[in-house]
Structures are given as C-alpha cells and as structure tokens.
Amino acid sequence: MSANADDPFAQLKAAQREGWGLFSPLAAATTPAAAMLVSYAGVRSGQRVLDVACGTGVVAVTAAQLGAEVDGLDLSPVLLADARRNAELIETSIDFREGDVEALPYADASYDVVLSQFGHIFAPRPAVALSEMLRVLKPGGRIAFSTWPPELLLGRLFDLLCEYLPPPPGVPKSSEWGDVGVVRDRLGTAVRDVEFAREEITIPALSTRHYRANMEVTAAPFVKLANELASQPARLAAYRAGVDALVAQFLRGNRVHQGFLMTRAIKR
C-alpha cells in the first residue's frame, strides 16, 4: 500500500518512497542498533511483532531469530526487496509489505510488540503515526523505538538540513522524537511505564568528508539537499562546511559516534 492520493502529505511520502530506496548501503551500520532495540523491547519467542518503517529488515530479522512471528512494513519497495532477501538467508518467514505508518494495514490489537528503528520519525504527523502504532498493539503490549536526540550528531545534522530545506508547513523536525519530554507528551495517557535508554553505534569513516559523501548518496534528506544546492555552489559549500564541523565533534579513531535514544512503554 503506497501513500493515499487523498493524504495531504501524499507528495512528501512519494518523495520519501523514492529517496529512501538508496539507503541499503547504510543498513549494515544499523544492524547492531537493531539488536539493542529488540533486546530493550524484550522480544520473546512466540510473540507477534511488527517492525514499522522496517527498511532492509534488520530489526525484523533480529526479532525473528528469537522465534517471534514478525511482520514488517516500509514505504520503499527497494528496501523491502532487500528485507525479503535478508529473511530468506536465514530461511525465516516474515510478511514484508509496502505501506505507510500513518495508515497501517493491520487489524486493531494484532501485535504483542511494535517496533521502529529510526523510521517512524519521518512520518509527517507524529500523532497519526503513534496512534496507528498503538492501535495495532494489544493492551499490555510493548511499543519500543529508537530515535536521534537533538543534541547529538544525527539530530543536529537533521536540524541543519532543515535550515537549508525546511519541512513542509505543519511537519515537525524529526529530531523532536529524540527529546524525552516530547516523547512523553506524544505518548500521553495511552501508555504506562515509559522508560528510556541511550546507546551508540559507530560508522567507519576516514574523514568528515568521507562520512558526508557517503550520506549524500545513501540518506534521502542528504541526497535531496545536495541535489537542491547543486546550482548554488556558495550555499552548498556553506552547508557542507557545517556538516563537516558537526561530524568532526563525533569523529574519533576513524569512527563517527552516533548516539541514540531508545524508548519503551506498555499500552494501557
């Protein structure tokens, strides 16, 4: 299921569907984070698990290897093809579907656990996305997700992108999902026992420029902005200098340190 034509953000989602198709080379870097999230969520054998904005399926496959019954959903058919190949390699059955977190194609109270790793944060309407994730979760089930805090590298980079390429009116910054206060407010009274943990992954990089160049061919917002600024060399140079300055603060020993926030809560 792709974006609905009646959706006010259908055009944005169509662009996301196209842009994130380039992400696959970065998937390996998020594989350790997938294990951290699945562990933090307490996924167990026999549970029904949904991986929202699943990308190449690193979270879904990790959960399936524990014996969970897993479904995955993503906007990008390109990434879903990779997800299916990842599942086939370990001969596990995962139902991967093309779809939208703001209109999940699953029945109410279908899952014991609903997960999302750095994916649902790009939905244009956080309240709608969260409502859908909680709708398909059973009462007493657990929602858990990973996000980029606004004070750490990826949150700061996405905020920098917004300075050059502001989101559409009404669409909040993705870095807000990394603010524990914002997350608590968004979850509201629909859940109990909200908890947070911080973890880190590292990305190999010879220099800040190597890291930036990789992002400009794999991460949709970075790809889009580099293309947008291609005809404005002065602005492109200023933007790239800003990226390099930020990355330099987190580059040590040829590794870029990307800290992230994990949230978990129980649906009432």
CSV table of C-alpha atoms in Angstrom, one decimal:
chain,number,residue,atom,x,y,z
A,1,MET,CA,0.0,0.0,0.0
A,2,SER,CA,1.5,3.3,-1.1
A,3,ALA,CA,0.6,6.8,0.0
A,4,ASN,CA,-3.1,7.6,-0.4
A,5,ALA,CA,-3.9,10.3,-3.0
A,6,ASP,CA,-6.3,12.0,-0.5
A,7,ASP,CA,-3.4,12.3,2.0
A,8,PRO,CA,-2.3,15.9,2.3
A,9,PHE,CA,1.2,14.6,2.5
A,10,ALA,CA,1.0,12.2,-0.4
A,11,GLN,CA,3.6,14.1,-2.4
A,12,LEU,CA,6.0,14.1,0.5
A,13,LYS,CA,5.6,10.4,1.1
A,14,ALA,CA,6.1,9.7,-2.6
A,15,ALA,CA,9.4,11.5,-2.4
A,16,GLN,CA,10.3,9.6,0.7
A,17,ARG,CA,9.4,6.3,-1.0
A,18,GLU,CA,11.7,7.2,-3.9
A,19,GLY,CA,14.5,8.7,-1.9
A,20,TRP,CA,15.0,6.1,0.8
A,21,GLY,CA,15.5,3.5,-1.8
A,22,LEU,CA,19.1,4.4,-1.8
A,23,PHE,CA,19.6,3.5,1.9
A,24,SER,CA,20.7,-0.1,1.6
A,25,PRO,CA,24.4,0.5,1.9
A,26,LEU,CA,23.9,2.1,5.3
A,27,ALA,CA,21.9,-0.9,6.6
A,28,ALA,CA,24.9,-2.7,8.0
A,29,ALA,CA,25.7,0.2,10.2
A,30,THR,CA,22.3,0.0,11.8
A,31,THR,CA,22.4,-3.8,12.4
A,32,PRO,CA,24.0,-3.5,15.9
A,33,ALA,CA,21.3,-1.0,16.9
A,34,ALA,CA,18.7,-3.4,15.8
A,35,ALA,CA,19.9,-6.0,18.3
A,36,MET,CA,19.9,-3.3,21.0
A,37,LEU,CA,16.3,-2.3,20.3
A,38,VAL,CA,15.0,-5.9,20.1
A,39,SER,CA,16.7,-6.6,23.4
A,40,TYR,CA,15.4,-3.4,25.0
A,41,ALA,CA,11.9,-4.3,23.9
A,42,GLY,CA,12.1,-7.7,25.5
A,43,VAL,CA,11.1,-9.6,22.4
A,44,ARG,CA,10.5,-13.3,23.1
A,45,SER,CA,9.7,-16.4,21.1
A,46,GLY,CA,6.1,-16.8,20.1
A,47,GLN,CA,5.3,-13.1,20.3
A,48,ARG,CA,3.7,-11.3,17.3
A,49,VAL,CA,6.0,-8.4,16.4
A,50,LEU,CA,5.5,-5.5,13.9
A,51,ASP,CA,8.6,-3.6,12.6
A,52,VAL,CA,7.4,-0.2,11.4
A,53,ALA,CA,9.4,1.6,8.7
A,54,CYS,CA,11.4,-1.6,8.6
A,55,GLY,CA,13.8,-0.7,5.8
A,56,THR,CA,16.0,-3.7,4.9
A,57,GLY,CA,14.5,-5.6,7.8
A,58,VAL,CA,17.4,-5.6,10.3
A,59,VAL,CA,15.1,-5.3,13.3
A,60,ALA,CA,12.5,-7.7,11.9
A,61,VAL,CA,15.1,-10.4,11.1
A,62,THR,CA,16.7,-9.9,14.5
A,63,ALA,CA,13.4,-10.5,16.2
A,64,ALA,CA,12.5,-13.5,14.0
A,65,GLN,CA,15.8,-15.2,15.0
A,66,LEU,CA,14.5,-15.2,18.6
A,67,GLY,CA,11.4,-17.1,17.5
A,68,ALA,CA,9.0,-14.2,17.2
A,69,GLU,CA,6.3,-14.1,14.5
A,70,VAL,CA,7.2,-10.9,12.6
A,71,ASP,CA,5.7,-8.6,10.1
A,72,GLY,CA,7.5,-5.6,8.5
A,73,LEU,CA,6.2,-2.5,6.7
A,74,ASP,CA,8.0,0.2,4.7
A,75,LEU,CA,7.3,2.8,2.1
A,76,SER,CA,10.2,1.7,-0.1
A,77,PRO,CA,9.8,-1.3,-2.3
A,78,VAL,CA,13.5,-1.3,-3.0
A,79,LEU,CA,14.3,-1.7,0.7
A,80,LEU,CA,11.6,-4.3,1.1
A,81,ALA,CA,13.3,-6.4,-1.6
A,82,ASP,CA,16.5,-6.4,0.5
A,83,ALA,CA,14.5,-7.2,3.6
A,84,ARG,CA,13.0,-10.3,1.9
A,85,ARG,CA,16.5,-11.4,0.9
A,86,ASN,CA,17.7,-11.0,4.4
A,87,ALA,CA,14.9,-13.1,5.7
A,88,GLU,CA,15.4,-15.8,3.0
A,89,LEU,CA,19.1,-16.1,4.0
A,90,ILE,CA,18.0,-17.5,7.4
A,91,GLU,CA,15.0,-19.3,6.0
A,92,THR,CA,12.5,-17.4,8.1
A,93,SER,CA,9.1,-16.3,7.1
A,94,ILE,CA,8.4,-12.6,7.5
A,95,ASP,CA,5.5,-10.8,5.9
A,96,PHE,CA,7.0,-7.6,4.5
A,97,ARG,CA,4.5,-5.2,3.0
A,98,GLU,CA,4.7,-1.8,1.3
A,99,GLY,CA,2.8,0.7,3.4
A,100,ASP,CA,2.5,3.8,5.4
A,101,VAL,CA,2.9,4.1,9.2
A,102,GLU,CA,0.1,6.7,9.2
A,103,ALA,CA,-2.3,4.1,7.7
A,104,LEU,CA,-1.1,0.7,8.9
A,105,PRO,CA,-2.9,-2.2,7.0
A,106,TYR,CA,-3.3,-4.3,10.1
A,107,ALA,CA,-6.2,-5.0,12.5
A,108,ASP,CA,-6.6,-3.5,15.9
A,109,ALA,CA,-4.7,-5.2,18.8
A,110,SER,CA,-2.8,-7.5,16.4
A,111,TYR,CA,0.7,-7.4,18.0
A,112,ASP,CA,2.4,-8.1,21.2
A,113,VAL,CA,5.3,-5.7,20.3
A,114,VAL,CA,5.5,-2.8,17.9
A,115,LEU,CA,9.0,-1.6,17.0
A,116,SER,CA,10.5,1.2,14.9
A,117,GLN,CA,14.2,2.0,14.4
A,118,PHE,CA,14.9,5.5,13.1
A,119,GLY,CA,11.9,5.1,10.7
A,120,HIS,CA,8.6,6.4,12.1
A,121,ILE,CA,10.3,9.7,12.9
A,122,PHE,CA,10.0,10.7,9.3
A,123,ALA,CA,6.2,10.4,9.2
A,124,PRO,CA,4.8,14.0,8.7
A,125,ARG,CA,2.2,13.7,11.5
A,126,PRO,CA,3.7,12.2,14.7
A,127,ALA,CA,0.3,12.0,16.4
A,128,VAL,CA,-1.2,10.0,13.5
A,129,ALA,CA,1.8,7.6,13.3
A,130,LEU,CA,1.8,7.0,17.0
A,131,SER,CA,-1.9,6.5,17.1
A,132,GLU,CA,-1.6,3.8,14.4
A,133,MET,CA,1.3,2.1,16.1
A,134,LEU,CA,-0.7,1.9,19.3
A,135,ARG,CA,-3.9,0.9,17.6
A,136,VAL,CA,-2.4,-2.3,16.3
A,137,LEU,CA,-0.7,-3.1,19.6
A,138,LYS,CA,-2.5,-5.3,22.1
A,139,PRO,CA,-3.4,-3.8,25.5
A,140,GLY,CA,-0.5,-4.7,27.8
A,141,GLY,CA,1.8,-4.9,24.7
A,142,ARG,CA,5.0,-3.0,24.3
A,143,ILE,CA,5.9,-0.2,21.9
A,144,ALA,CA,9.6,0.5,21.5
A,145,PHE,CA,11.6,2.7,19.2
A,146,SER,CA,14.9,4.3,18.5
A,147,THR,CA,15.4,8.0,17.7
A,148,TRP,CA,18.1,10.6,17.2
A,149,PRO,CA,18.4,13.1,20.1
A,150,PRO,CA,18.5,16.8,19.0
A,151,GLU,CA,21.8,17.4,21.0
A,152,LEU,CA,23.7,14.6,19.4
A,153,LEU,CA,25.1,14.2,15.9
A,154,LEU,CA,22.2,12.9,13.8
A,155,GLY,CA,19.7,15.1,15.4
A,156,ARG,CA,21.9,18.1,14.9
A,157,LEU,CA,22.6,17.2,11.3
A,158,PHE,CA,18.9,16.8,10.5
A,159,ASP,CA,18.3,20.2,12.2
A,160,LEU,CA,21.0,21.7,10.0
A,161,LEU,CA,19.3,20.2,6.9
A,162,CYS,CA,16.1,21.9,8.0
A,163,GLU,CA,17.8,25.3,7.9
A,164,TYR,CA,18.5,24.8,4.2
A,165,LEU,CA,15.5,22.7,3.3
A,166,PRO,CA,12.6,23.4,5.7
A,167,PRO,CA,10.0,20.7,6.1
A,168,PRO,CA,6.5,21.4,4.7
A,169,PRO,CA,4.2,23.5,6.9
A,170,GLY,CA,2.9,21.6,9.9
A,171,VAL,CA,5.6,18.9,9.7
A,172,PRO,CA,7.9,18.9,12.8
A,173,LYS,CA,11.6,18.2,12.9
A,174,SER,CA,12.5,14.5,13.1
A,175,SER,CA,14.9,15.4,15.9
A,176,GLU,CA,11.9,16.1,18.2
A,177,TRP,CA,11.5,12.4,18.6
A,178,GLY,CA,14.8,12.3,20.4
A,179,ASP,CA,13.6,14.7,23.2
A,180,VAL,CA,12.3,12.7,26.2
A,181,GLY,CA,9.9,15.4,27.1
A,182,VAL,CA,8.4,15.5,23.6
A,183,VAL,CA,8.1,11.7,23.6
A,184,ARG,CA,6.4,11.6,26.9
A,185,ASP,CA,3.9,14.2,25.7
A,186,ARG,CA,3.2,12.3,22.5
A,187,LEU,CA,2.7,9.0,24.2
A,188,GLY,CA,0.4,10.7,26.8
A,189,THR,CA,-2.0,8.6,28.8
A,190,ALA,CA,-2.3,5.8,26.2
A,191,VAL,CA,0.7,4.0,27.8
A,192,ARG,CA,2.3,3.4,31.2
A,193,ASP,CA,5.8,2.6,32.4
A,194,VAL,CA,7.6,4.9,29.9
A,195,GLU,CA,11.3,4.2,30.0
A,196,PHE,CA,14.4,5.5,28.2
A,197,ALA,CA,17.9,4.3,27.5
A,198,ARG,CA,20.8,5.6,25.5
A,199,GLU,CA,23.1,3.6,23.2
A,200,GLU,CA,25.6,4.3,20.4
A,201,ILE,CA,26.7,2.9,17.1
A,202,THR,CA,29.8,3.9,15.2
A,203,ILE,CA,30.2,4.4,11.5
A,204,PRO,CA,33.7,3.8,9.9
A,205,ALA,CA,34.9,7.0,8.1
A,206,LEU,CA,38.4,8.1,7.0
A,207,SER,CA,37.4,11.8,7.5
A,208,THR,CA,34.4,14.1,7.9
A,209,ARG,CA,34.3,14.4,4.1
A,210,HIS,CA,34.1,10.7,3.6
A,211,TYR,CA,31.2,10.4,6.1
A,212,ARG,CA,29.4,13.3,4.4
A,213,ALA,CA,30.0,12.0,0.9
A,214,ASN,CA,28.5,8.6,1.9
A,215,MET,CA,25.4,10.3,3.4
A,216,GLU,CA,24.9,12.3,0.2
A,217,VAL,CA,24.5,9.1,-1.8
A,218,THR,CA,22.6,6.9,0.7
A,219,ALA,CA,20.5,9.0,3.2
A,220,ALA,CA,17.4,10.5,1.5
A,221,PRO,CA,17.4,14.0,3.1
A,222,PHE,CA,21.1,14.5,2.5
A,223,VAL,CA,20.8,13.3,-1.1
A,224,LYS,CA,17.9,15.7,-1.7
A,225,LEU,CA,19.6,18.7,-0.2
A,226,ALA,CA,22.9,18.1,-2.1
A,227,ASN,CA,20.9,18.0,-5.4
A,228,GLU,CA,18.9,21.1,-4.5
A,229,LEU,CA,22.0,23.1,-3.8
A,230,ALA,CA,24.0,21.8,-6.8
A,231,SER,CA,23.2,25.0,-8.7
A,232,GLN,CA,24.1,27.2,-5.7
A,233,PRO,CA,27.8,26.5,-5.1
A,234,ALA,CA,28.2,29.0,-2.3
A,235,ARG,CA,25.3,27.7,-0.3
A,236,LEU,CA,26.4,24.1,-1.0
A,237,ALA,CA,29.9,24.9,0.3
A,238,ALA,CA,28.5,26.6,3.4
A,239,TYR,CA,26.2,23.7,4.1
A,240,ARG,CA,28.9,21.1,3.7
A,241,ALA,CA,31.2,23.1,5.9
A,242,GLY,CA,28.5,23.0,8.6
A,243,VAL,CA,28.2,19.2,8.2
A,244,ASP,CA,31.9,18.7,8.4
A,245,ALA,CA,32.2,20.9,11.6
A,246,LEU,CA,29.4,18.9,13.3
A,247,VAL,CA,30.8,15.5,12.3
A,248,ALA,CA,34.3,16.5,13.5
A,249,GLN,CA,33.0,16.7,17.0
A,250,PHE,CA,32.0,13.0,16.9
A,251,LEU,CA,34.8,11.5,14.8
A,252,ARG,CA,37.4,9.6,16.8
A,253,GLY,CA,39.7,6.9,15.5
A,254,ASN,CA,38.2,6.7,12.1
A,255,ARG,CA,34.8,6.1,13.6
A,256,VAL,CA,31.8,8.5,13.8
A,257,HIS,CA,30.0,8.0,17.0
A,258,GLN,CA,26.2,8.2,16.7
A,259,GLY,CA,24.4,8.2,20.0
A,260,PHE,CA,20.7,7.5,20.0
A,261,LEU,CA,17.7,7.2,22.3
A,262,MET,CA,15.6,4.2,22.9
A,263,THR,CA,12.0,4.4,24.3
A,264,ARG,CA,9.8,1.7,25.5
A,265,ALA,CA,6.3,1.7,27.1
A,266,ILE,CA,3.3,-0.5,27.8
A,267,LYS,CA,0.0,0.1,26.2
A,268,ARG,CA,-2.8,0.6,28.7
